[in-house]
Short mmCIF file of C-alpha atoms in Angstrom, two decimals:
data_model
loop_
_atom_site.label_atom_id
_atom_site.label_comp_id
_atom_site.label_asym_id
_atom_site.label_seq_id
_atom_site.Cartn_x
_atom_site.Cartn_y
_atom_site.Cartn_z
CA UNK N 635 -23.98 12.69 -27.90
CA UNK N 636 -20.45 10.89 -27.52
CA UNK N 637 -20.48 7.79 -26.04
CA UNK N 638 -19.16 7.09 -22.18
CA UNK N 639 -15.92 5.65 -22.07
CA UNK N 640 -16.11 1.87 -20.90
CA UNK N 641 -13.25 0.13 -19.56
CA UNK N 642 -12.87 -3.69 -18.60
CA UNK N 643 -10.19 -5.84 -16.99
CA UNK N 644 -9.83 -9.55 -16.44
CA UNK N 645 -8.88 -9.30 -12.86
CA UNK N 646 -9.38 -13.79 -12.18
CA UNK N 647 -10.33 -16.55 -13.86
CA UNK N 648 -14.18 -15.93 -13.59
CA UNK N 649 -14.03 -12.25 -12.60
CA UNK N 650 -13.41 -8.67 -14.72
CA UNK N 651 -14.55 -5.41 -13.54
CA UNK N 652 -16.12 -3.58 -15.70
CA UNK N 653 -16.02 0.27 -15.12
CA UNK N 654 -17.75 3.69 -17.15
CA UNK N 655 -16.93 6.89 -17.56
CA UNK N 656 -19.76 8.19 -15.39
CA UNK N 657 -18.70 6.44 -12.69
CA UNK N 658 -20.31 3.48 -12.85
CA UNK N 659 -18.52 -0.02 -11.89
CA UNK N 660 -19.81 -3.89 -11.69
CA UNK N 661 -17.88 -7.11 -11.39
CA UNK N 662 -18.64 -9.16 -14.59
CA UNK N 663 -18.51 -13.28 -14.73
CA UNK N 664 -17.23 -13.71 -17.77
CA UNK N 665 -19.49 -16.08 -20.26
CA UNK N 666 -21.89 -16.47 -23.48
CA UNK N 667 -23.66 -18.51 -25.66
CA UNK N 668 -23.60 -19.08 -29.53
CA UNK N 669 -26.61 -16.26 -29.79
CA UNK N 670 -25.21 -14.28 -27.07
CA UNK N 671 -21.47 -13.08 -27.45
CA UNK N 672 -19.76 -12.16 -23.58
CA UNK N 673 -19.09 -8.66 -24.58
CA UNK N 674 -16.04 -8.30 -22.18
CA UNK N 675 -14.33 -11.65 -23.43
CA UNK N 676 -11.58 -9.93 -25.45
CA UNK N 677 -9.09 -7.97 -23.56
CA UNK N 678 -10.18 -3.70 -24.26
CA UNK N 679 -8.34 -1.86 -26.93
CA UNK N 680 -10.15 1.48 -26.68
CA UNK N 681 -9.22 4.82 -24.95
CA UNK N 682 -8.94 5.20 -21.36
CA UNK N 683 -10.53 8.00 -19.24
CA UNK N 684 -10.35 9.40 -15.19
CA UNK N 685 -13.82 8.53 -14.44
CA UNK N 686 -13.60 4.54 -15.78
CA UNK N 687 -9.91 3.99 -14.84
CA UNK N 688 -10.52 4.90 -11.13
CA UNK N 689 -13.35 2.61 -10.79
CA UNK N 690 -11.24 -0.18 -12.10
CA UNK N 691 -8.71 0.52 -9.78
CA UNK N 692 -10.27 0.95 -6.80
CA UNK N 693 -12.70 -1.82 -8.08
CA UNK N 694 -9.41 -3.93 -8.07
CA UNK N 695 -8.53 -2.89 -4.39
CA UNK N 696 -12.05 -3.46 -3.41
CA UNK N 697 -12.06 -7.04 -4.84
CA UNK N 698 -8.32 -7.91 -3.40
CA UNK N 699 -9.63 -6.87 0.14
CA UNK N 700 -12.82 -8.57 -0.28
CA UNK N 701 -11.59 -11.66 1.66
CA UNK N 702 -10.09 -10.05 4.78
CA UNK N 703 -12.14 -10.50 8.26
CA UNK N 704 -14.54 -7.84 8.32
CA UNK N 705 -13.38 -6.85 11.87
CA UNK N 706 -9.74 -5.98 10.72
CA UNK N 707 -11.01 -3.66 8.59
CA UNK N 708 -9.98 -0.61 10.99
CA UNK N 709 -9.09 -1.97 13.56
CA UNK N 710 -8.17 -0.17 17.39
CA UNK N 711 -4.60 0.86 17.13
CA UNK N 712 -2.45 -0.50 20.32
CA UNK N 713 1.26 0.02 20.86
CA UNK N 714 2.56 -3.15 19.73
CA UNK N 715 0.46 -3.22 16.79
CA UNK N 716 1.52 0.05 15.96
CA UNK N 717 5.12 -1.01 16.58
CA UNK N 718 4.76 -3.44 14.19
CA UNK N 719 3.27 -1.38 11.50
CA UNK N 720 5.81 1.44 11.53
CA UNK N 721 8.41 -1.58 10.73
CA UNK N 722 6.35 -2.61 7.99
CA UNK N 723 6.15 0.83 6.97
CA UNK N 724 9.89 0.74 6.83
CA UNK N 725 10.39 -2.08 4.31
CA UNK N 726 7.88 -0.80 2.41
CA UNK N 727 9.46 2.29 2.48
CA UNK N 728 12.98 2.21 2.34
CA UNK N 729 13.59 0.30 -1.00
CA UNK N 730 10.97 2.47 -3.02
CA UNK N 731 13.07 5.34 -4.31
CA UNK N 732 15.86 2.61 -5.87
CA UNK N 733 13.27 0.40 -7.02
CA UNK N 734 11.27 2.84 -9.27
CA UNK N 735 14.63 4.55 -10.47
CA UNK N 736 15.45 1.05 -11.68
CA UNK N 737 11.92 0.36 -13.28
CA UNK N 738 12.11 4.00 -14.90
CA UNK N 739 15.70 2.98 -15.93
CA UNK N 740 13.85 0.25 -18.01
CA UNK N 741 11.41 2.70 -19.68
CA UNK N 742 14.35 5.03 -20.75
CA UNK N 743 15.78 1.75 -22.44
CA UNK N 744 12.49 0.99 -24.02
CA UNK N 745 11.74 4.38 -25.44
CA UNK N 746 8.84 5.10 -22.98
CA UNK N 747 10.10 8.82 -21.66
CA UNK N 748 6.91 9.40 -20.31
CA UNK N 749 6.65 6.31 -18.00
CA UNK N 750 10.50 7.07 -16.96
CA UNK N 751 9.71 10.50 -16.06
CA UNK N 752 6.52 9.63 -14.09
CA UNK N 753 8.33 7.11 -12.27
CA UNK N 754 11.59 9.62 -11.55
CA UNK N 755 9.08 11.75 -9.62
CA UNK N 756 7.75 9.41 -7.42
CA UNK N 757 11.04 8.25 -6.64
CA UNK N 758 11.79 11.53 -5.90
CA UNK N 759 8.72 12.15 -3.82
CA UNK N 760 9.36 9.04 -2.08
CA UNK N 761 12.89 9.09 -0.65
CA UNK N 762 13.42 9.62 2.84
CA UNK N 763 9.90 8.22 3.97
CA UNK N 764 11.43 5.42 5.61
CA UNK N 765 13.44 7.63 8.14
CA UNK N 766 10.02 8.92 9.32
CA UNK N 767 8.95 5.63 10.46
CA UNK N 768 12.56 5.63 12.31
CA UNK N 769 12.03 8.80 13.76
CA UNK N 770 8.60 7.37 15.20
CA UNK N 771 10.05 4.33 16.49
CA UNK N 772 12.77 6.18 18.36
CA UNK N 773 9.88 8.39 19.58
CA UNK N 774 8.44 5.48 21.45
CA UNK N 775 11.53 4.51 23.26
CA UNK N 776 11.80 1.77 20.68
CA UNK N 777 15.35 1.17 18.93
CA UNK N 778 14.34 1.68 15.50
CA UNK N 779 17.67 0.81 13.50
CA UNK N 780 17.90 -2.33 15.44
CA UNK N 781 14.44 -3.39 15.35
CA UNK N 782 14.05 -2.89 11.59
CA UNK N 783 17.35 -4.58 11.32
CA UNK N 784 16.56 -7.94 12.52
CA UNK N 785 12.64 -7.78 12.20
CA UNK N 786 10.03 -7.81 9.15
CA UNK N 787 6.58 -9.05 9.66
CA UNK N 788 5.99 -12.11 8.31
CA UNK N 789 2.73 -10.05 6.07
CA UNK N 790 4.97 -7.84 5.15
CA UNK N 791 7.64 -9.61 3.60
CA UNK N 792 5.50 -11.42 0.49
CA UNK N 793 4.79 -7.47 -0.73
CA UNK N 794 7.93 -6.65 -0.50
CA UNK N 795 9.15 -9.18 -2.31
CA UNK N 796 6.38 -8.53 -4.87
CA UNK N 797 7.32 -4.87 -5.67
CA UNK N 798 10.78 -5.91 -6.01
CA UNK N 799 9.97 -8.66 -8.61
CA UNK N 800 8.02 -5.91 -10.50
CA UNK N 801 10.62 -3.44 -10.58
CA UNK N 802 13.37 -5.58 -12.35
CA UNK N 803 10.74 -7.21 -14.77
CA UNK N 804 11.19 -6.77 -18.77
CA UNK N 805 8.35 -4.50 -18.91
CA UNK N 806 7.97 -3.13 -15.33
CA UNK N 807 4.38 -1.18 -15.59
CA UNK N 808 3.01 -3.57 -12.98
CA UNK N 809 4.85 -1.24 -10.52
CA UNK N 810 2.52 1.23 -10.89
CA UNK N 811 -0.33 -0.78 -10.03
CA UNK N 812 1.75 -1.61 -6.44
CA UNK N 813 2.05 1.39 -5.62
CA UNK N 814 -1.46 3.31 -6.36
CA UNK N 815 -2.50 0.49 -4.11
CA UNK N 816 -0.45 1.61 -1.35
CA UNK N 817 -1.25 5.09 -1.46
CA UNK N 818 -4.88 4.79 -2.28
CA UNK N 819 -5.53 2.68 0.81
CA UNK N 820 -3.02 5.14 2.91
CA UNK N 821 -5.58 8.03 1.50
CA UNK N 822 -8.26 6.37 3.07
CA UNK N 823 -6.93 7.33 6.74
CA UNK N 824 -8.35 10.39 8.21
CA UNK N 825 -7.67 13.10 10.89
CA UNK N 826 -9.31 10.52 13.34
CA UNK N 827 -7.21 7.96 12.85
CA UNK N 828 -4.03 9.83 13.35
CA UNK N 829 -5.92 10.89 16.52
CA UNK N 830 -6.61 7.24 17.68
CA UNK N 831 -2.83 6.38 17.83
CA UNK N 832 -2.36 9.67 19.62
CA UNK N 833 -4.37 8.69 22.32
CA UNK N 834 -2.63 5.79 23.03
CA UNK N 835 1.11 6.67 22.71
CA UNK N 836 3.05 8.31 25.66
CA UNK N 837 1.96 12.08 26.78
CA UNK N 838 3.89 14.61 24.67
CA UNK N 839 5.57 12.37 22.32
CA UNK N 840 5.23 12.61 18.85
CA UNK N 841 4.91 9.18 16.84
CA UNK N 842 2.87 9.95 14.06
CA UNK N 843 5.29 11.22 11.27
CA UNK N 844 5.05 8.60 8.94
CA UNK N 845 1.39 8.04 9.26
CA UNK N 846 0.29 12.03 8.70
CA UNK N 847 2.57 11.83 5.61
CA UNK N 848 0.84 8.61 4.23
CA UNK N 849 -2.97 9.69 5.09
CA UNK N 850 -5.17 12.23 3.40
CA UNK N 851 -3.66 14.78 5.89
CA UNK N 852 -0.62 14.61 3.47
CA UNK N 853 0.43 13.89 -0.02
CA UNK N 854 -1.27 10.79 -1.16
CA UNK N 855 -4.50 12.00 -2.00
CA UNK N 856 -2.54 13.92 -4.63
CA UNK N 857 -0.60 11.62 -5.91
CA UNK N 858 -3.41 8.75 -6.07
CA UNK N 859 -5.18 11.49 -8.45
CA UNK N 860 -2.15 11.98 -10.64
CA UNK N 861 -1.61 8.45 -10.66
CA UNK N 862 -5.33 8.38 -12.20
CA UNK N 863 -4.93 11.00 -14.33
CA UNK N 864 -1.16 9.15 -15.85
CA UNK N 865 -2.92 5.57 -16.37
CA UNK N 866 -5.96 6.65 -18.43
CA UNK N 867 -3.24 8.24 -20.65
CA UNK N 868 -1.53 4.93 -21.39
CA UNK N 869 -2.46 2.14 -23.80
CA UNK N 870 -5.18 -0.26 -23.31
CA UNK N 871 -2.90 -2.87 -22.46
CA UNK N 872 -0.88 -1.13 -19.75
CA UNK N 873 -3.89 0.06 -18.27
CA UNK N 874 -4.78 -3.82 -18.42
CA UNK N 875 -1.44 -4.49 -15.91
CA UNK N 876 -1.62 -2.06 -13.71
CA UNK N 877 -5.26 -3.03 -12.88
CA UNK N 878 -5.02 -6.27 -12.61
CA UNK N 879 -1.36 -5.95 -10.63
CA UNK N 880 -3.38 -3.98 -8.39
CA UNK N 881 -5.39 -6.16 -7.92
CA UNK N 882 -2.70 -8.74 -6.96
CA UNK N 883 -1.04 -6.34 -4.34
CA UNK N 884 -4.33 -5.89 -2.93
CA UNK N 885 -4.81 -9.60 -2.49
CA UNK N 886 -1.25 -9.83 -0.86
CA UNK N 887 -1.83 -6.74 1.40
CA UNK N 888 -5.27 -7.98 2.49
CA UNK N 889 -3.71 -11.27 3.56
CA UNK N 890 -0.65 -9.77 5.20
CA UNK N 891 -3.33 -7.36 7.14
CA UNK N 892 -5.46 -10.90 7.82
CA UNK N 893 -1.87 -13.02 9.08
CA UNK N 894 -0.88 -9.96 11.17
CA UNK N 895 -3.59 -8.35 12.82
CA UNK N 896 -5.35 -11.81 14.56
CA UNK N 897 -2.36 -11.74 16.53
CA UNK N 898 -2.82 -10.98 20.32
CA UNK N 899 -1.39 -7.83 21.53
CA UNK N 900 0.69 -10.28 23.98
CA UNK N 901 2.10 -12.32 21.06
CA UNK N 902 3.12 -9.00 18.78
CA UNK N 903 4.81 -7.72 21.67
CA UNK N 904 6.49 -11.35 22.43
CA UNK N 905 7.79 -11.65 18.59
CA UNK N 906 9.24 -7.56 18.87
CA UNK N 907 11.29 -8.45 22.28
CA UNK N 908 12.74 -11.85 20.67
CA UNK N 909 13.81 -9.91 17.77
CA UNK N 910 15.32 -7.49 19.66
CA UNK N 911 16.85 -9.66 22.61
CA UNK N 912 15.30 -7.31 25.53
CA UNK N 913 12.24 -6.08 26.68
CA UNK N 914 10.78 -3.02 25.12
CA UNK N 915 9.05 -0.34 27.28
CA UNK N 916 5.45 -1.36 27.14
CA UNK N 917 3.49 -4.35 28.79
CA UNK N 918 0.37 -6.10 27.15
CA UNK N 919 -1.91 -3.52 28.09
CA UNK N 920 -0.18 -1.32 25.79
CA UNK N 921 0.73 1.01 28.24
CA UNK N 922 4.44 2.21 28.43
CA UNK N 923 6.41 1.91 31.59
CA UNK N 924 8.14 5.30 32.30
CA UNK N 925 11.47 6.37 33.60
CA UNK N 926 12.13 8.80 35.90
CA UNK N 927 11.98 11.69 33.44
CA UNK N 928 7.98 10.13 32.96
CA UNK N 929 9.17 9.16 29.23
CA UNK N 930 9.28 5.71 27.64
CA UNK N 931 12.78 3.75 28.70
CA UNK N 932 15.08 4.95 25.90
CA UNK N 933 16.83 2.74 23.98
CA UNK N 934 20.36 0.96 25.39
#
């Protein structure tokens, strides 16, 4: 019988996940004595596979989230929360396609076609996401060009910088470890939760684009399986950096999710209107105030 694939990474300084072919993944402190050698000391050198690199990614993800309060985990969407995230979801967003054209523009120069090409496509399959989170913004009455314009949340802006440190690096493969972050934990969201911000935006208005698109409803789910698929191709010590930069975004995104979401609904909507210079259409019960055509105030 041929042995199961096992794959390990050295995620911190007393912590490697340790993942198997057949699905099987532990967190391993990392030790040993003269008569008993740590087996996981030295960095792996074998082959990868789908079933061992997906548990140490999501293992990574897992481990980078382990610290955030348990009660932000999904949290009840309200208007200025969501507000806030669909600007997030902008920066994110809107640098993505020139960022992984640059990092692919890196393999091309290093000889790695296949990393270029991968990275082409998702900079392909990536442009124009941050016009849906526009298009939502403008859909609650909320003046998206403007807002995004003189706005980031302050979570936001340490992953940002992050992916753009990655991109223009020597050897830019931790960029791939960002992202399946992002769009594994975007997989995660279901039907429901598209359905929970539904319930609390304005009748008949749309404001959903951006989340459908980045939930299992749309294309993640897909791509975090390619994205699977691509890293258990590469050499042990890519696979090594894209786990454990995975792990890192995680860690940032947890803590971003941790700063941001203990804020009252009062003081997210306080921070939006001072960024703006006027009031926006909704009150801290996260109710809109209508106009006389029963729609959010549009914007000036």
């Amino acid at each position: 019988m041929a042995r199961l694939v096992t794959e390990w990474v050295n995620v911190t300084s007393d912590t490697s996940i340790v993942a198997r072919e057949s699905g099987e993944v532990w967190f391993h402190v990392p030790g040993g004595t003269e008569e008993k050698v740590d087996p996981f000391a030295t960095p792996m050198t074998g082959v990868g596979s789908a079933g061992s690199t997906v548990g140490l990614l999501d293992g990574a993800i897992n481990l980078g989230f382990s610290g955030i309060e348990e009660r932000l985990a999904r949290p009840d969407p309200t208007i200025p929360g969501y507000i806030v995230a669909l600007v997030g979801a902008y920066h994110t967003s809107v640098d993505t396609p020139r960022n992984l054209r640059r990092a692919a523009a890196r393999f091309n120069e290093l000889g790695r076609l296949e990393v270029a090409a991968y990275l082409e496509e998702r900079a392909r399959e990536e442009t124009g996401h941050d016009r849906l989170a526009l298009k939502d913004l403008r859909a609650l009455g909320v003046p998206g060009e403007r807002l995004v314009a003189s706005f980031i949340p302050v979570g936001i802006k340490p992953l940002c910088k992050r992916f753009d440190d990655l991109c223009i690096q020597d050897y830019p493969i931790g960029c791939i470890g960002y992202s399946y972050c992002l769009e594994r934990i975007a997989a995660l969201k279901q039907e429901t939760d598209i359905e929970k911000v539904r319930a609390i935006c304005p009748p008949d208005v749309d404001a959903t684009r951006f989340l459908r698109s980045h939930s299992s409803l749309g294309s993640e789910a897909t791509h975090v399986e390619e994205t699977i698929k691509f890293v258990a191709s590469l050499p042990a010590n890519d696979r090594i950096r894209v786990v454990q930069e995975t792990y890192e975004s995680a860690l940032i995104l947890a803590q971003g999710y941790n700063h941001e979401l203990l804020k009252s609904e009062a003081e997210m909507l306080e921070e939006l209107e001072q960024a703006l210079g006027e009031a926006l259409p909704y009150r801290h019960n996260s109710r809109p105030s209508y106009g006389g055509n029963g729609r959010p105030r549009p914007e000036a």
